[in-house]
Short mmCIF file of C-alpha atoms in Angstrom, two decimals:
data_model
loop_
_atom_site.label_atom_id
_atom_site.label_comp_id
_atom_site.label_asym_id
_atom_site.label_seq_id
_atom_site.Cartn_x
_atom_site.Cartn_y
_atom_site.Cartn_z
CA MET A 28 11.71 0.77 -19.41
CA LYS A 29 8.49 2.71 -18.83
CA GLN A 30 10.36 6.00 -19.27
CA LEU A 31 11.91 4.71 -22.50
CA PHE A 32 8.57 3.70 -23.96
CA SER A 33 6.98 6.92 -22.74
CA SER A 34 9.62 9.02 -24.48
CA LYS A 35 9.34 6.99 -27.69
CA ILE A 36 5.55 7.29 -27.75
CA THR A 37 5.78 11.03 -27.07
CA VAL A 38 8.21 11.46 -29.98
CA ALA A 39 5.97 9.36 -32.26
CA ILE A 40 2.86 11.41 -31.38
CA LEU A 41 4.69 14.71 -31.89
CA LEU A 42 5.96 13.55 -35.29
CA LEU A 43 2.45 12.48 -36.31
CA LEU A 44 1.06 15.87 -35.25
CA LEU A 45 3.87 17.64 -37.09
CA VAL A 46 3.28 15.82 -40.38
CA PHE A 47 -0.49 16.25 -40.02
CA MET A 48 -0.26 19.97 -39.30
CA THR A 49 2.22 20.41 -42.14
CA GLY A 50 -0.27 18.79 -44.52
CA VAL A 51 -3.25 20.86 -43.33
CA VAL A 52 -1.37 24.17 -43.38
CA GLY A 53 0.32 23.32 -46.69
CA PHE A 54 -2.94 22.44 -48.47
CA HIS A 55 -4.69 25.49 -47.03
CA PHE A 56 -2.10 28.11 -47.95
CA PHE A 57 -0.18 26.45 -50.77
CA SER A 58 -3.20 25.07 -52.66
CA ASP A 59 -5.77 27.59 -51.41
CA TYR A 60 -8.03 24.83 -50.00
CA SER A 61 -10.59 25.49 -47.28
CA TRP A 62 -9.66 24.19 -43.84
CA ILE A 63 -12.08 21.27 -44.20
CA ASP A 64 -10.74 20.35 -47.65
CA ALA A 65 -7.16 20.73 -46.39
CA PHE A 66 -7.96 18.43 -43.46
CA TYR A 67 -9.58 15.88 -45.82
CA MET A 68 -6.65 15.96 -48.27
CA THR A 69 -4.15 15.51 -45.41
CA VAL A 70 -6.06 12.51 -44.04
CA ILE A 71 -6.28 10.69 -47.40
CA THR A 72 -2.64 11.56 -48.17
CA VAL A 73 -1.18 10.45 -44.83
CA THR A 74 -3.26 7.27 -44.71
CA THR A 75 -2.67 6.59 -48.45
CA VAL A 76 -6.26 5.36 -48.89
CA GLY A 77 -6.29 6.37 -52.56
CA TYR A 78 -9.40 8.56 -52.70
CA GLY A 79 -9.51 11.26 -55.38
CA GLU A 80 -8.26 14.82 -54.91
CA VAL A 81 -10.65 17.67 -54.17
CA MET A 82 -9.21 19.54 -57.15
CA PRO A 83 -6.61 18.57 -59.76
CA LEU A 84 -3.07 19.12 -58.49
CA SER A 85 -0.53 21.36 -60.14
CA PRO A 86 3.05 20.07 -60.66
CA GLN A 87 4.21 21.99 -57.55
CA GLU A 88 1.34 20.56 -55.49
CA LYS A 89 2.17 17.04 -56.69
CA ILE A 90 5.73 17.49 -55.42
CA PHE A 91 4.39 18.67 -52.04
CA VAL A 92 1.97 15.72 -51.83
CA SER A 93 4.71 13.26 -52.81
CA LEU A 94 7.01 14.57 -50.06
CA LEU A 95 4.11 14.45 -47.57
CA ILE A 96 3.35 10.81 -48.49
CA ILE A 97 7.01 9.73 -48.18
CA SER A 98 7.50 11.44 -44.82
CA SER A 99 4.16 10.16 -43.47
CA ILE A 100 5.00 6.56 -44.47
CA PHE A 101 8.16 6.62 -42.33
CA ILE A 102 6.57 8.50 -39.42
CA VAL A 103 3.38 6.42 -39.33
CA GLY A 104 5.46 3.23 -39.63
CA TYR A 105 7.65 4.35 -36.71
CA ALA A 106 4.59 5.23 -34.61
CA ILE A 107 2.94 1.86 -35.30
CA SER A 108 6.13 -0.04 -34.37
CA VAL A 109 6.53 1.90 -31.09
CA ILE A 110 2.89 1.44 -30.08
CA THR A 111 2.94 -2.25 -31.04
CA GLU A 112 6.14 -2.85 -29.07
CA TYR A 113 4.62 -1.09 -26.04
CA ILE A 114 1.42 -3.17 -26.19
CA LEU A 115 3.36 -6.43 -26.64
CA SER A 116 5.70 -5.61 -23.75
CA LYS A 117 2.70 -4.93 -21.52
CA ASN A 118 1.06 -8.21 -22.49
CA ILE A 119 4.27 -10.22 -22.13
CA GLY A 120 4.97 -8.62 -18.73
CA SER A 121 1.43 -9.35 -17.58
CA LEU A 122 1.63 -12.98 -18.74
CA ARG A 123 5.01 -13.41 -17.04
CA GLN A 124 3.66 -12.08 -13.74
CA LYS A 125 0.62 -14.38 -13.96
CA LYS A 126 2.92 -17.34 -14.62
CA VAL A 127 5.12 -16.42 -11.65
CA GLN A 128 2.07 -15.99 -9.41
CA LYS A 129 0.76 -19.41 -10.42
CA LYS A 130 4.08 -21.05 -9.53
CA LEU A 131 4.21 -19.16 -6.22
CA GLU A 132 0.81 -20.44 -5.17
CA SER A 133 2.22 -23.97 -5.05
CA MET A 134 5.46 -23.03 -3.25
CA HIS A 135 5.96 -23.61 0.48
CA GLY A 136 9.11 -23.18 2.54
CA HIS A 137 10.73 -21.08 -0.18
CA ILE A 138 13.19 -18.16 0.11
CA ILE A 139 12.28 -14.57 -0.76
CA VAL A 140 15.15 -12.38 -1.96
CA CYS A 141 14.45 -8.63 -1.82
CA GLY A 142 16.60 -6.72 -4.29
CA TYR A 143 18.62 -8.07 -7.21
CA GLY A 144 21.75 -5.98 -6.89
CA ARG A 145 25.26 -7.30 -6.31
CA ASN A 146 24.44 -9.05 -3.02
CA GLY A 147 21.06 -10.27 -4.25
CA LYS A 148 22.66 -11.89 -7.30
CA GLN A 149 25.26 -13.65 -5.16
CA ALA A 150 22.55 -14.98 -2.86
CA VAL A 151 20.47 -16.22 -5.81
CA GLN A 152 23.47 -17.97 -7.39
CA LYS A 153 24.13 -19.83 -4.15
CA LEU A 154 20.49 -20.79 -3.70
CA ALA A 155 20.33 -22.04 -7.30
CA ALA A 156 23.49 -24.11 -6.75
CA TYR A 157 21.77 -25.84 -3.81
CA ASN A 158 18.47 -26.23 -5.69
CA ARG A 159 16.56 -24.18 -3.12
CA PRO A 160 13.25 -22.68 -4.30
CA PHE A 161 13.27 -18.88 -4.29
CA VAL A 162 11.53 -15.80 -5.64
CA ILE A 163 13.05 -12.36 -6.23
CA ILE A 164 11.32 -9.06 -5.50
CA GLU A 165 12.72 -6.26 -7.66
CA LYS A 166 11.31 -2.79 -8.32
CA ASP A 167 13.43 -2.03 -11.41
CA GLU A 168 11.59 -3.30 -14.48
CA GLU A 169 14.73 -3.09 -16.65
CA ILE A 170 16.58 -5.51 -14.35
CA ILE A 171 13.68 -7.96 -14.54
CA GLU A 172 13.63 -7.72 -18.34
CA ARG A 173 17.38 -8.35 -18.48
CA PHE A 174 17.64 -11.27 -16.05
CA SER A 175 14.23 -12.93 -16.15
CA ASP A 176 14.31 -16.55 -17.33
CA GLU A 177 12.79 -19.94 -16.53
CA LYS A 178 14.99 -20.40 -13.45
CA ASN A 179 14.52 -17.00 -11.80
CA LEU A 180 11.05 -16.01 -10.62
CA PHE A 181 10.69 -12.23 -10.37
CA ILE A 182 7.95 -10.15 -8.81
CA LEU A 183 7.83 -6.53 -9.97
CA GLY A 184 7.30 -4.22 -7.01
CA ASN A 185 8.78 -2.62 -3.91
CA ALA A 186 9.34 -5.05 -1.05
CA ILE A 187 8.50 -2.38 1.54
CA GLU A 188 4.85 -2.73 0.47
CA ASP A 189 2.87 -5.43 2.31
CA GLU A 190 0.95 -6.36 -0.84
CA VAL A 191 4.18 -7.23 -2.64
CA LEU A 192 5.40 -9.41 0.23
CA LEU A 193 2.04 -11.20 0.27
CA LYS A 194 2.35 -11.80 -3.48
CA ALA A 195 5.73 -13.44 -2.82
CA GLY A 196 4.08 -15.83 -0.35
CA ILE A 197 5.61 -14.37 2.81
CA GLU A 198 3.17 -16.34 4.99
CA ARG A 199 4.36 -19.65 3.47
CA ALA A 200 8.05 -18.77 3.11
CA ALA A 201 10.86 -20.19 5.24
CA THR A 202 13.46 -17.44 4.81
CA LEU A 203 13.62 -13.80 3.78
CA ILE A 204 16.84 -12.22 2.49
CA CYS A 205 16.86 -8.39 2.50
CA ALA A 206 19.55 -7.42 0.01
CA THR A 207 18.51 -3.90 -0.94
CA PRO A 208 21.28 -1.24 -0.72
CA ASN A 209 19.15 1.01 1.52
CA ASP A 210 19.27 0.22 5.26
CA ALA A 211 16.00 2.06 5.92
CA ASP A 212 14.21 -0.07 3.31
CA ASN A 213 15.71 -3.24 4.79
CA LEU A 214 14.53 -2.25 8.28
CA PHE A 215 11.02 -1.54 6.99
CA ILE A 216 10.93 -4.90 5.19
CA VAL A 217 12.17 -6.75 8.30
CA LEU A 218 9.51 -5.13 10.50
CA SER A 219 6.71 -5.93 8.05
CA ALA A 220 7.89 -9.49 7.39
CA ARG A 221 8.23 -10.31 11.08
CA GLN A 222 4.65 -9.20 11.69
CA MET A 223 3.37 -11.34 8.82
CA ASN A 224 5.32 -14.50 9.67
CA LYS A 225 6.57 -15.02 13.22
CA ASN A 226 8.48 -18.19 12.29
CA LEU A 227 10.26 -16.66 9.30
CA LYS A 228 14.07 -16.69 9.30
CA ILE A 229 15.19 -13.19 8.29
CA ILE A 230 18.65 -12.35 6.98
CA SER A 231 19.36 -8.71 6.22
CA ARG A 232 22.14 -6.68 4.66
CA ALA A 233 23.40 -3.54 6.44
CA SER A 234 25.72 -0.77 5.26
CA GLU A 235 26.12 1.19 8.50
CA GLU A 236 27.16 0.05 11.97
CA THR A 237 24.21 1.94 13.46
CA SER A 238 21.79 -0.12 11.37
CA TYR A 239 23.00 -3.43 12.79
CA LYS A 240 21.25 -3.13 16.19
CA LYS A 241 18.13 -1.62 14.66
CA LEU A 242 17.73 -4.52 12.25
CA LYS A 243 18.29 -6.99 15.09
CA LEU A 244 15.67 -5.26 17.23
CA GLY A 245 13.35 -5.15 14.22
CA GLY A 246 13.36 -8.94 14.02
CA ALA A 247 16.30 -9.93 11.79
CA ASP A 248 17.90 -13.23 12.81
CA ASN A 249 21.17 -12.43 11.05
CA VAL A 250 22.58 -9.10 9.87
CA ILE A 251 25.42 -9.13 7.35
CA MET A 252 27.70 -6.16 6.64
CA PRO A 253 29.34 -6.86 3.24
CA ASP A 254 31.67 -3.85 3.43
CA LYS A 255 33.02 -4.89 6.84
CA ILE A 256 33.43 -8.49 5.73
CA GLY A 257 35.27 -7.31 2.63
CA GLY A 258 37.69 -5.21 4.68
CA ASP A 259 38.31 -7.99 7.19
CA HIS A 260 38.86 -10.43 4.33
CA MET A 261 41.47 -8.22 2.67
CA ALA A 262 43.32 -7.71 5.95
CA SER A 263 43.23 -11.46 6.63
CA LEU A 264 44.84 -12.10 3.24
CA VAL A 265 47.85 -10.17 4.55
CA VAL A 266 47.96 -11.71 8.04
CA VAL A 267 46.96 -15.35 7.37
CA PRO A 268 46.77 -15.74 3.57
CA ASP A 269 46.94 -19.56 3.45
CA LEU A 270 44.18 -19.97 6.03
CA VAL A 271 41.91 -17.52 4.18
CA GLU A 272 42.51 -19.26 0.86
CA PHE A 273 41.64 -22.60 2.46
CA LEU A 274 38.45 -21.21 4.01
CA ASP A 275 37.47 -19.68 0.66
CA ASN A 276 37.70 -23.13 -0.90
CA LEU A 277 35.15 -24.46 1.56
CA THR A 278 32.35 -22.60 -0.18
CA VAL A 279 33.40 -23.32 -3.77
CA SER A 280 31.32 -26.04 -5.40
CA GLY A 281 31.67 -27.93 -8.65
CA GLN A 282 35.48 -27.97 -8.85
CA GLN A 283 37.44 -31.17 -8.47
CA ASP A 284 40.14 -29.64 -6.25
CA SER A 285 37.72 -27.79 -3.97
CA ILE A 286 36.37 -28.70 -0.56
CA ASN A 287 32.69 -28.43 0.31
CA VAL A 288 30.80 -28.03 3.56
CA GLU A 289 27.32 -29.44 4.05
CA GLN A 290 24.86 -29.55 6.95
CA ILE A 291 22.52 -32.49 7.57
CA PRO A 292 19.56 -32.32 9.99
CA PHE A 293 18.89 -34.97 12.60
CA GLU A 294 15.82 -36.20 10.67
CA LYS A 295 18.04 -37.20 7.74
CA MET A 296 20.87 -38.66 9.80
CA CYS A 297 18.48 -40.65 12.00
CA PRO A 298 15.35 -41.30 9.91
CA HIS A 299 14.04 -43.75 12.53
CA GLY A 300 13.95 -40.88 15.07
CA ARG A 301 16.18 -42.63 17.60
CA GLU A 302 18.96 -40.52 19.14
CA GLN A 303 22.40 -42.09 18.79
CA ALA A 304 26.10 -41.29 19.10
CA ILE A 305 28.15 -39.86 16.21
CA LYS A 306 30.44 -42.89 16.20
CA ASP A 307 27.46 -45.16 15.58
CA LEU A 308 26.59 -43.31 12.37
CA ASP A 309 29.90 -44.29 10.74
CA VAL A 310 29.58 -41.36 8.32
CA ARG A 311 33.28 -41.31 7.41
CA LYS A 312 33.24 -44.92 6.24
CA LYS A 313 29.96 -44.55 4.33
CA THR A 314 30.66 -41.27 2.52
CA GLY A 315 34.23 -40.15 3.13
CA CYS A 316 33.03 -36.91 4.78
CA SER A 317 34.23 -35.78 8.20
CA ILE A 318 32.07 -34.22 10.91
CA ILE A 319 33.50 -30.84 11.93
CA GLY A 320 30.59 -29.29 13.80
CA TYR A 321 27.39 -29.90 15.70
CA ARG A 322 24.47 -27.53 16.22
CA GLY A 323 22.31 -28.46 19.18
CA PRO A 324 18.52 -28.12 19.37
CA LYS A 325 18.89 -24.83 21.31
CA GLY A 326 21.24 -23.32 18.74
CA GLU A 327 24.54 -23.95 20.52
CA TYR A 328 27.55 -24.94 18.38
CA ILE A 329 30.26 -27.49 19.11
CA VAL A 330 33.36 -27.50 16.91
CA ASN A 331 34.93 -30.91 16.21
CA PRO A 332 32.45 -32.86 18.40
CA GLU A 333 33.52 -36.03 20.21
CA PRO A 334 32.54 -39.39 18.64
CA SER A 335 30.60 -40.17 21.82
CA LEU A 336 28.35 -37.12 21.42
CA ILE A 337 24.68 -38.10 21.23
CA LEU A 338 22.71 -36.51 18.39
CA GLN A 339 19.52 -34.95 19.71
CA LYS A 340 16.30 -34.21 17.87
CA ASN A 341 16.22 -30.86 16.01
CA SER A 342 20.02 -30.81 15.89
CA LYS A 343 22.28 -30.65 12.83
CA LEU A 344 25.66 -32.01 11.84
CA ILE A 345 28.15 -29.98 9.78
CA LEU A 346 30.38 -32.06 7.52
CA ILE A 347 33.33 -31.38 5.24
CA GLY A 348 34.43 -33.23 2.14
CA ARG A 349 35.44 -33.05 -1.49
CA PRO A 350 32.67 -32.58 -4.09
CA GLU A 351 32.36 -36.29 -4.85
CA GLN A 352 32.23 -37.08 -1.12
CA ILE A 353 29.53 -34.47 -0.59
CA GLU A 354 27.54 -35.98 -3.44
CA SER A 355 27.93 -39.41 -1.83
CA LEU A 356 26.71 -37.90 1.47
CA LYS A 357 23.62 -36.44 -0.22
CA ARG A 358 22.80 -39.74 -1.87
CA GLU A 359 23.29 -41.70 1.35
CA TYR A 360 21.01 -39.50 3.43
CA GLY A 361 18.63 -38.25 0.76
CA VAL A 362 19.50 -34.58 1.03
#
C-alpha cells in the first residue's frame, strides 16, 4: 500500500512539474516573456486564479494557454485526489490502530496470532467460532486493509520486534500462535515471547523437521507441521477413509449432522470445588454428551475413563456430542 501511494504521488509530482515547466518554457520562448513573467503567467494559468495577462495574447498564444489550462485542470485534480487519499488513509490507519490499542488495554487472557496467512486465517476462524478473544499481528499493510473489520483486531508490525509483542499485550495474554511461514521468524518470536511471559502457552508452526526441536527448545509448548499433517491425512484417506471422515466431522461446528468435541475444566464441572467421580456428574443424562477423555492435573491423558474415576482439581473432561448436545452442555455448565 505504501509503495502504491508512493508511486502515485511520484507520478503526480512529475506531471505537475512537467505542466509547470511546459508553461514557463512556452511563455518564455513562444511569447517572448522574461523568465519572471513566464513564471507568473504559468502560475496564474495553472491555478486559474483569473488575474490579467502581462501582455495581450495573440490567437496562437490563446490556443497555447487554453491547452495549458485544460491539461493543468486534469493534472492538478489528479494530484489533489492522490494526496487527499494518502492523507485520509494515514488518518484512518492511525485511528484504527488507536482503537485497537484501546481495546487491547482492557483484554486479559487473550490469544495473539502472529501472521495472517493460510494457517493464521484458519486459526482465527476457529477462535472466532469459539468466541475466544484474539489479536492478529501482521506486517503486510495491504492484508490489514483487506481483512480488517469490527471482529478482527490487527496490529501493524513485525512480531519479531519486542515492541510489537508488547503492543499486543503479550504480558497479559494466555496463548501465542506463531503462524508465520518463516521458521526462523517463528523461533525468534517464541524466544522473545517466552522471556516476556513465562506462563504463556505457545503454539508454533514449522515447515522443516529440523525446526521442530529448535522451537521446542526455544519454549514452544506445541509445534505443528501443516505439510506433514497434510501428507499423513491424504495417506490416511487411502488406508482408513471412513475413520478419517468421522474424525474430520469431530471438528466441524454448526452443521446438524456433525459431531462436536468440547473440553470442560474441573472448575465448571464441579463449581463447589469438591472432587467427585464421573458417574456422580450424570453428564450423559443432563446434556446427552458422552465423556471420551480425561486430562489430569499433571497433563496425563486417559481415553474413555472409567465412571469411577475421581475428577481432580486442575483437570479437564473431554466430551463428544452433536451440536445441540454441545450447546446444552455449555448452558448446563456455563461454558
